[in-house]
CSV table of C-alpha atoms in Angstrom, one decimal:
chain,number,residue,atom,x,y,z
A,203,MET,CA,24.2,55.0,-4.1
A,204,PHE,CA,27.3,53.3,-5.3
A,205,VAL,CA,27.3,52.8,-9.3
A,206,VAL,CA,29.8,51.6,-11.6
A,207,VAL,CA,29.8,52.9,-15.2
A,208,SER,CA,31.4,51.2,-18.4
A,209,TYR,CA,31.5,52.1,-21.9
A,210,ASP,CA,32.4,51.5,-25.3
A,211,ILE,CA,33.0,54.5,-27.1
A,212,PRO,CA,35.1,54.2,-30.5
A,213,ASP,CA,35.2,57.6,-31.2
A,214,ASP,CA,38.0,59.6,-29.1
A,215,ARG,CA,36.5,63.1,-29.0
A,216,ARG,CA,33.1,61.6,-27.4
A,217,ARG,CA,35.0,58.9,-25.2
A,218,LEU,CA,37.0,61.9,-23.8
A,219,LYS,CA,34.0,64.0,-23.1
A,220,ILE,CA,32.2,60.9,-21.4
A,221,ALA,CA,35.1,60.4,-19.4
A,222,GLN,CA,35.2,64.1,-18.4
A,223,THR,CA,31.6,64.2,-17.6
A,224,LEU,CA,32.0,60.9,-15.3
A,225,LEU,CA,35.3,63.0,-13.3
A,226,ASP,CA,32.9,65.9,-13.2
A,227,TYR,CA,30.2,63.7,-11.4
A,228,GLY,CA,32.8,62.8,-8.9
A,229,GLY,CA,33.4,59.3,-10.6
A,230,GLU,CA,37.0,57.6,-10.1
A,231,ARG,CA,38.4,55.9,-13.1
A,232,VAL,CA,39.2,52.3,-12.0
A,233,GLN,CA,40.0,50.9,-15.4
A,234,TYR,CA,40.5,52.5,-18.9
A,235,SER,CA,36.5,52.5,-19.3
A,236,VAL,CA,35.2,51.8,-16.3
A,237,PHE,CA,34.3,54.3,-13.5
A,238,GLU,CA,32.8,53.9,-10.0
A,239,MET,CA,31.1,56.4,-8.1
A,240,HIS,CA,28.9,57.6,-5.2
A,241,ILE,CA,26.0,59.4,-6.6
A,242,THR,CA,22.6,60.4,-5.7
A,243,ALA,CA,19.3,59.2,-7.6
A,244,ARG,CA,18.9,62.8,-8.8
A,245,HIS,CA,22.5,63.2,-9.9
A,246,LEU,CA,22.3,60.0,-11.6
A,247,GLU,CA,19.4,60.9,-13.6
A,248,ARG,CA,21.1,64.1,-14.6
A,249,LEU,CA,24.3,62.4,-15.5
A,250,GLN,CA,22.3,59.6,-17.9
A,251,ARG,CA,20.8,62.5,-19.5
A,252,GLU,CA,24.4,64.4,-20.2
A,253,LEU,CA,25.8,61.2,-21.3
A,254,SER,CA,22.7,60.4,-23.9
A,255,ALA,CA,23.5,63.7,-25.3
A,256,ILE,CA,27.1,63.2,-25.8
A,257,ILE,CA,27.0,59.4,-27.3
A,258,ASP,CA,26.2,58.3,-30.5
A,259,PRO,CA,23.4,55.9,-29.8
A,260,GLY,CA,23.9,53.8,-32.9
A,261,GLU,CA,27.8,53.4,-32.3
A,262,ASP,CA,28.3,53.9,-28.2
A,263,SER,CA,27.4,51.6,-25.4
A,264,VAL,CA,27.4,52.9,-21.8
A,265,ARG,CA,25.9,50.5,-18.8
A,266,PHE,CA,25.2,51.4,-15.4
A,267,TYR,CA,25.5,48.9,-12.5
A,268,ARG,CA,24.2,49.9,-9.4
A,269,LEU,CA,25.4,48.0,-6.3
A,270,CYS,CA,23.9,48.0,-3.0
A,271,GLY,CA,26.2,47.7,0.2
A,272,ALA,CA,26.0,43.9,0.3
A,273,CYS,CA,26.7,43.5,-3.3
A,274,GLN,CA,29.7,46.3,-3.0
A,275,GLY,CA,31.4,44.1,-0.2
A,276,THR,CA,31.5,41.0,-2.4
A,277,ILE,CA,34.1,43.2,-5.2
A,278,LEU,CA,37.1,41.4,-5.8
A,279,TYR,CA,39.9,42.4,-7.5
A,280,LEU,CA,42.8,40.8,-9.0
A,281,GLY,CA,46.3,42.2,-10.0
A,282,VAL,CA,46.8,46.2,-9.8
A,283,ALA,CA,43.1,46.6,-9.5
A,284,ARG,CA,42.4,48.4,-5.9
A,285,PRO,CA,39.1,49.2,-4.1
A,286,THR,CA,38.0,53.0,-4.7
A,287,ASP,CA,36.8,52.5,-0.8
A,288,GLY,CA,34.5,50.8,1.1
A,289,PRO,CA,34.8,47.1,2.2
A,290,GLY,CA,35.7,45.0,-1.3
A,291,LEU,CA,37.9,42.1,-0.9
A,292,LEU,CA,41.5,42.2,-2.0
A,293,ILE,CA,43.1,39.0,-3.6
A,294,ILE,CA,47.0,39.6,-3.9
B,1494,MET,CA,25.0,34.3,-9.1
B,1495,PHE,CA,25.3,36.9,-11.7
B,1496,VAL,CA,28.8,38.5,-12.1
B,1497,VAL,CA,30.1,41.4,-14.2
B,1498,VAL,CA,33.9,40.9,-14.8
B,1499,SER,CA,35.8,44.0,-16.3
B,1500,TYR,CA,39.4,44.2,-17.1
B,1501,ASP,CA,42.5,46.3,-18.4
B,1502,ILE,CA,45.1,43.7,-20.0
B,1503,PRO,CA,47.7,45.8,-21.9
B,1504,ASP,CA,49.3,42.6,-23.3
B,1505,ASP,CA,47.3,41.4,-26.4
B,1506,ARG,CA,48.0,37.6,-25.9
B,1507,ARG,CA,47.0,37.9,-22.3
B,1508,ARG,CA,43.9,39.9,-23.2
B,1509,LEU,CA,42.6,37.1,-25.5
B,1510,LYS,CA,43.2,34.3,-23.2
B,1511,ILE,CA,41.3,36.2,-20.3
B,1512,ALA,CA,38.4,36.9,-22.9
B,1513,GLN,CA,38.5,33.4,-24.1
B,1514,THR,CA,38.4,32.1,-20.4
B,1515,LEU,CA,35.2,33.9,-19.5
B,1516,LEU,CA,33.7,32.5,-22.6
B,1517,ASP,CA,34.6,29.1,-21.4
B,1518,TYR,CA,32.9,29.9,-18.1
B,1519,GLY,CA,29.6,30.9,-19.9
B,1520,GLY,CA,30.4,34.7,-19.9
B,1521,GLU,CA,28.9,37.1,-22.4
B,1522,ARG,CA,31.1,40.1,-23.8
B,1523,VAL,CA,28.8,43.1,-23.3
B,1524,GLN,CA,31.6,45.3,-23.8
B,1525,TYR,CA,35.3,45.3,-25.1
B,1526,SER,CA,36.4,44.6,-21.9
B,1527,VAL,CA,33.4,43.6,-19.8
B,1528,PHE,CA,31.5,40.3,-19.5
B,1529,GLU,CA,28.5,39.2,-17.7
B,1530,MET,CA,27.9,36.0,-16.3
B,1531,HIS,CA,25.8,33.9,-14.0
B,1532,ILE,CA,28.1,31.4,-12.3
B,1533,THR,CA,28.2,29.4,-9.4
B,1534,ALA,CA,30.4,30.2,-6.5
B,1535,ARG,CA,32.7,27.1,-6.9
B,1536,HIS,CA,33.0,28.0,-10.5
B,1537,LEU,CA,33.5,31.7,-9.9
B,1538,GLU,CA,36.4,30.5,-7.1
B,1539,ARG,CA,38.0,28.5,-10.1
B,1540,LEU,CA,37.5,31.1,-12.6
B,1541,GLN,CA,39.5,33.4,-10.4
B,1542,ARG,CA,42.0,31.1,-9.8
B,1543,GLU,CA,42.7,30.7,-13.5
B,1544,LEU,CA,42.5,34.5,-14.3
B,1545,SER,CA,45.1,34.6,-11.5
B,1546,ALA,CA,47.4,32.2,-13.3
B,1547,ILE,CA,47.1,34.4,-16.6
B,1548,ILE,CA,47.5,37.9,-15.5
B,1549,ASP,CA,50.9,39.8,-14.6
B,1550,PRO,CA,49.9,41.1,-11.3
B,1551,GLY,CA,51.9,43.7,-11.7
B,1552,GLU,CA,50.1,45.3,-14.9
B,1553,ASP,CA,46.9,43.9,-15.2
B,1554,SER,CA,43.7,44.8,-13.6
B,1555,VAL,CA,40.1,42.5,-13.3
B,1556,ARG,CA,37.3,43.9,-11.2
B,1557,PHE,CA,34.4,41.0,-10.4
B,1558,TYR,CA,31.3,42.9,-9.2
B,1559,ARG,CA,28.4,40.4,-8.1
B,1560,LEU,CA,25.0,41.8,-8.5
B,1561,CYS,CA,22.0,40.6,-6.6
B,1562,GLY,CA,18.7,40.2,-7.9
B,1563,ALA,CA,17.9,43.7,-6.8
B,1564,CYS,CA,20.7,45.0,-8.4
B,1565,GLN,CA,20.4,43.1,-11.4
B,1566,GLY,CA,16.8,45.0,-11.7
B,1567,THR,CA,18.5,48.5,-12.0
B,1568,ILE,CA,21.1,48.0,-14.6
B,1569,LEU,CA,20.9,50.9,-17.0
B,1570,TYR,CA,22.0,50.8,-20.6
B,1571,LEU,CA,22.7,53.6,-23.2
B,1572,GLY,CA,23.3,53.6,-26.8
B,1573,VAL,CA,23.9,50.2,-28.3
B,1574,ALA,CA,24.1,48.6,-24.9
B,1575,ARG,CA,21.5,45.9,-24.4
B,1576,PRO,CA,20.6,43.4,-21.4
B,1577,THR,CA,22.0,40.0,-21.6
B,1578,ASP,CA,19.1,39.0,-20.0
B,1579,GLY,CA,17.1,39.6,-17.0
B,1580,PRO,CA,15.1,42.8,-15.8
B,1581,GLY,CA,17.2,45.4,-16.8
B,1582,LEU,CA,16.0,49.0,-17.5
B,1583,LEU,CA,16.5,49.9,-21.1
B,1584,ILE,CA,16.6,53.7,-22.3
B,1585,ILE,CA,16.3,54.2,-26.0
């Protein structure tokens, strides 16, 4: 499945660890605190457990947005934003 | 329709203008550079034109993720992240 992960992590060390973990799971960094990834349901659950163990639940925020094939086809980009892959719509 | 807008805007003045425009269109700021909003197709087009006029296309990045009802129901939150509304799943 296709998942967008966005986060707000004030602490540098934790933010670095979150970003590295997302990279380890095959995530592609599309913006400073936004990753896109293709991931199985099983790996997504494991990823969420790992991120839960890293974050400070009282300070940090992580959001996971799953996009079905139809929703993926409607992703729009402005500026230097580029699709990671798949059929998004590009606005020059 | 439900839309997630995320952005990377290095310039403070432009970033402020982008955030204010998203608020003007009824967006709710869920993370530092992530907004969620319910918006019509017509208003989304107008919003994209307005944001296009603000950004520096060579430096700034804006992504629009539209989530259908089913996808909205699978949004997951860690830490202080909270649903803006609707049926997301909350992980304590």
